[in-house]
C-alpha positions as a printed NumPy array, in Angstrom:
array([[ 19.747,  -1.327,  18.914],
       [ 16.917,  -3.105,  16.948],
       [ 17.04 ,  -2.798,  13.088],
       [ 13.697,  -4.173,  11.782],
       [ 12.678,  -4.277,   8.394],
       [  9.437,  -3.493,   7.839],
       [  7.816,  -4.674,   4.426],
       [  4.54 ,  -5.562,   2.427],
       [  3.002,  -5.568,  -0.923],
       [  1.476,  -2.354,  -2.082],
       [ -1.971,  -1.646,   0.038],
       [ -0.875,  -4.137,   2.795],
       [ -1.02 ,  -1.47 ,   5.599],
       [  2.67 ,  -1.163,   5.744],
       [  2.746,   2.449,   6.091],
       [ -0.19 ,   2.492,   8.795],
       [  2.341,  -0.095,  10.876],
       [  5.521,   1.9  ,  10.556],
       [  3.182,   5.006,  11.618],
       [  2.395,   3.198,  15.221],
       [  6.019,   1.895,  15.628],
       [  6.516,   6.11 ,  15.302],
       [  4.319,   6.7  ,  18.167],
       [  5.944,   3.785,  20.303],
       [  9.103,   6.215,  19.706],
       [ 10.762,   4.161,  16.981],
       [ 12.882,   5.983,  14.574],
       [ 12.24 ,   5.43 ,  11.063],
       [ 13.653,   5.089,   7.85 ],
       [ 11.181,   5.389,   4.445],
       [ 12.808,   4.328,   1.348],
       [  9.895,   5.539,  -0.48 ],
       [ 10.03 ,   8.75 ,   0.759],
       [ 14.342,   8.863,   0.512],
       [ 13.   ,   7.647,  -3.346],
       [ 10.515,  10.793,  -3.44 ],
       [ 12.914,  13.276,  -2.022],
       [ 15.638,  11.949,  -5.143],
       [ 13.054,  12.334,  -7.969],
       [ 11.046,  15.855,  -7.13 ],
       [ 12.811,  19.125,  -8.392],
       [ 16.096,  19.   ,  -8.081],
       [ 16.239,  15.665,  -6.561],
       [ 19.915,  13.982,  -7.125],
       [ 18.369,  11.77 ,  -9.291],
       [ 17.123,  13.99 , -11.611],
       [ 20.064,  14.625, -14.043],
       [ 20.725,  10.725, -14.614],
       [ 17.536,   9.883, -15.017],
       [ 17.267,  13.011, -17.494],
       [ 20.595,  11.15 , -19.332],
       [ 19.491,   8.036, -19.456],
       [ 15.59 ,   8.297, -20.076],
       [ 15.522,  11.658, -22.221],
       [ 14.261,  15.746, -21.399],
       [ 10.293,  13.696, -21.829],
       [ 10.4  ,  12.001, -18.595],
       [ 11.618,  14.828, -16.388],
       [  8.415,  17.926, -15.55 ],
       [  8.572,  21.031, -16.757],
       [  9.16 ,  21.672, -13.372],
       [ 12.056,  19.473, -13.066],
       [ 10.962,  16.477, -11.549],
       [ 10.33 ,  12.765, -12.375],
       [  7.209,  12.565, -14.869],
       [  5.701,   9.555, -12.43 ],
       [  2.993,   8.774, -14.677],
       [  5.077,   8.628, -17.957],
       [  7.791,   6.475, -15.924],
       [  5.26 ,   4.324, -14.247],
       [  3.85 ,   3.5  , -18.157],
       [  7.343,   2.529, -19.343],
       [  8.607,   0.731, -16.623],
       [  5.741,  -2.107, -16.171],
       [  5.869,  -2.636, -19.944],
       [  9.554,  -2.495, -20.046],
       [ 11.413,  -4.506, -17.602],
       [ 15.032,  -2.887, -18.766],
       [ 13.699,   0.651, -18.087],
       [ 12.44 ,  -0.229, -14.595],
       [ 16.019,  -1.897, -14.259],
       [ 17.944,   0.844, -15.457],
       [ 15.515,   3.209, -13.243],
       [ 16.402,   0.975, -10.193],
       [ 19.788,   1.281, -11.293],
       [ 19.972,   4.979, -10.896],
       [ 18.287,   5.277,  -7.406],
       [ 18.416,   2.537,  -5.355],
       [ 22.061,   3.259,  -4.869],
       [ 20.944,   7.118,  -3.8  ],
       [ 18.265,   5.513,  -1.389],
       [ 21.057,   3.13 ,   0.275],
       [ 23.259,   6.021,   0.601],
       [ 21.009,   8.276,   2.353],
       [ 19.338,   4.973,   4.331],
       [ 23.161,   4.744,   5.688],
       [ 23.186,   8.005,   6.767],
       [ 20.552,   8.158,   8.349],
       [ 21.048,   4.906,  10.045],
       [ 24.607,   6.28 ,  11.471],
       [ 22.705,   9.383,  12.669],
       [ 20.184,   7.095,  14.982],
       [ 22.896,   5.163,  16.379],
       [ 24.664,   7.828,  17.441],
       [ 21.82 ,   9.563,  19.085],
       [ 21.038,   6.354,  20.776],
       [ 18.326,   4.75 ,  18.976],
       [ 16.722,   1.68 ,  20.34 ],
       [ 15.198,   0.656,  17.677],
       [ 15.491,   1.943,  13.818],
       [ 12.666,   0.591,  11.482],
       [ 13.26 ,   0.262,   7.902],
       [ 10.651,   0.949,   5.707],
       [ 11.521,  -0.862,   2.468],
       [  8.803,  -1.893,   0.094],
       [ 11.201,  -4.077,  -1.937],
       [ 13.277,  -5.095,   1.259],
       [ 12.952,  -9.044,  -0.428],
       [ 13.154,  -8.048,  -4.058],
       [ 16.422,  -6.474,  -3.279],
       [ 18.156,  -9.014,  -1.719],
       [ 20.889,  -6.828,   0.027],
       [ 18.722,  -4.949,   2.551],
       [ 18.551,  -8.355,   4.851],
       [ 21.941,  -8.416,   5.798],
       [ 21.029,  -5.066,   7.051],
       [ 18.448,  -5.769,   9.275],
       [ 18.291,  -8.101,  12.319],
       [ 14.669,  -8.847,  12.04 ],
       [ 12.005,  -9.099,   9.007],
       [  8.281,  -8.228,   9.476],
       [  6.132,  -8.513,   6.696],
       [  2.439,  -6.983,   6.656],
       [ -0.038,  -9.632,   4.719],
       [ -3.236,  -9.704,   3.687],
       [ -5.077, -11.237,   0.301],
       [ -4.502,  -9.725,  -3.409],
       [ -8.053,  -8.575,  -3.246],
       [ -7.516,  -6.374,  -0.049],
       [ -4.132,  -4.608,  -1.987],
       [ -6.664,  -4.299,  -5.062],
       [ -9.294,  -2.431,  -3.386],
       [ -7.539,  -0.409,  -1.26 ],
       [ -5.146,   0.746,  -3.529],
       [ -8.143,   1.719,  -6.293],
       [ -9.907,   3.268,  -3.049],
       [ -7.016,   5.445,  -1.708],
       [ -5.494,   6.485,  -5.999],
       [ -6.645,   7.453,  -9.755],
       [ -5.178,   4.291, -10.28 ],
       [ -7.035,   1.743, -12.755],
       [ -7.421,  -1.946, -11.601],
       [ -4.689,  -2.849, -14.348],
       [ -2.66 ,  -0.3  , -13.064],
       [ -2.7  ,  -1.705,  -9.806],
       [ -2.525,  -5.088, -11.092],
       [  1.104,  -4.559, -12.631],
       [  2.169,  -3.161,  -9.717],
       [  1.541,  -6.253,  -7.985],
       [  3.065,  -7.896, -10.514],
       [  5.969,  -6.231, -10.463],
       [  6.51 ,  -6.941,  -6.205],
       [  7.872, -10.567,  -4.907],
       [  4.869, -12.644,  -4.992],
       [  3.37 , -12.742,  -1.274],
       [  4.597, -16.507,  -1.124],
       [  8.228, -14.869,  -1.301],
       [  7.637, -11.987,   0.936],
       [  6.325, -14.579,   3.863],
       [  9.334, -16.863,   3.59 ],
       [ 11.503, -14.088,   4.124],
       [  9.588, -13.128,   7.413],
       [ 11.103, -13.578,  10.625],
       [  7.515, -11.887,  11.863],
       [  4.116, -11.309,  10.036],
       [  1.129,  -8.839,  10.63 ],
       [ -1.646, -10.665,   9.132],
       [ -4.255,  -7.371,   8.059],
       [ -7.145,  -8.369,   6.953],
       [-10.537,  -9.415,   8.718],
       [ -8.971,  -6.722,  11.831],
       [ -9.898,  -3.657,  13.222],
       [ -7.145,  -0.608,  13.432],
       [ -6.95 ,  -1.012,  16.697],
       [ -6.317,  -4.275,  16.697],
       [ -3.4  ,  -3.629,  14.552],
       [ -2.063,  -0.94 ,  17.13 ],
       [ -2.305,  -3.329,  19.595],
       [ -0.029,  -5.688,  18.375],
       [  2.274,  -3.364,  17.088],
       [  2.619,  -2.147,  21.055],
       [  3.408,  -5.836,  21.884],
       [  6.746,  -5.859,  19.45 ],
       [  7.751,  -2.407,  19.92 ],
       [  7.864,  -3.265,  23.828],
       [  9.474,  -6.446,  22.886],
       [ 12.107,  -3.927,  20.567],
       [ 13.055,  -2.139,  23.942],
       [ 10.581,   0.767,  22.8  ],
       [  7.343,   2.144,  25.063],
       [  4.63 ,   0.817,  25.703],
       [  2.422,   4.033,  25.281]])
């Protein structure tokens, strides 16, 4: 069994990859969506990030106030830490489980879905492979202020706040370059690792 990382700055087309690995019938494993599941109502997260942030950051509905933590945690670097602190552990945890669960059922190939996979250090000892989806700061930029409400500053501290794409590409044992390429194009290549990762070809 295959465990590839799959990574890439904010707007890079990451999630548009990992979606054709799914059709090549690669399992997969979203760390942003493991995040998600922590921080809506309810979410396991919830009562230490209640503890440790205060009643304002949590909805009236019981969730994580995204907006409110997003503020705080690119003009605070100790409250995105302490943030990190409270669910990346929950996102490993469920990662693992998940990961046991595909190996069991015979996986041949599990693809990890980690937007920090280089900021984190620890997830490449879990992987065998690294790809990393490129493409130039102004392609995240608009496409990110395309797709969200978000402002260009907004978007600019996110970026900030990510390894800087210099980082992310040493890290890569592979890289999708996505810029200057059609979808298909994309798909296409995608088909020629996932039949290279033991998965099909259709």
């Amino acid at each position: 069994m295959v465990r590839l990382g799959l990574t890439g700055g904010i707007g890079s087309g990451k999630t548009t990859v990992a979606g054709f690995f799914l059709a090549h019938g690669a399992t997969l494993i979203d760390a942003d969506a493991i995040s998600r599941q922590a921080t809506a109502a309810g979410g396991l997260a919830i009562p230490a990030i209640a503890d440790s942030f205060g009643a304002d950051y949590i909805t009236p509905e019981g969730a994580l106030d995204r907006v409110r933590m997003r503020q705080a945690s690119f003009s605070d670097a100790q409250a995105r830490s302490r943030l990190e602190a409270i669910i990346h552990p929950l996102v490993g945890q469920e990662s693992a489980r998940l990961e046991a669960e595909s190996s069991a059922s015979g996986a041949r190939c599990i693809v990890f879905d980690i937007p920090l996979l280089v900021e984190s250090r620890r997830w490449r000892q879990r992987v065998d492979q690294v790809l990393v989806v490129d493409c130039p700061q102004a392609a995240q930029i608009e496409r990110v202020m395309a797709r969200s409400a978000l402002t260009r500053d907004e978007v600019d501290k996110i970026i900030a706040s990510q390894a800087p794409r210099r980082e992310r590409l040493r890290a890569a044992d592979i890289v999708l370059f996505n810029a200057g390429i059609s979808l298909e194009q994309v798909a296409a290549y995608v088909g020629q690792l996932a039949v290279r990762f033991g998965l099909s070809s259709v």
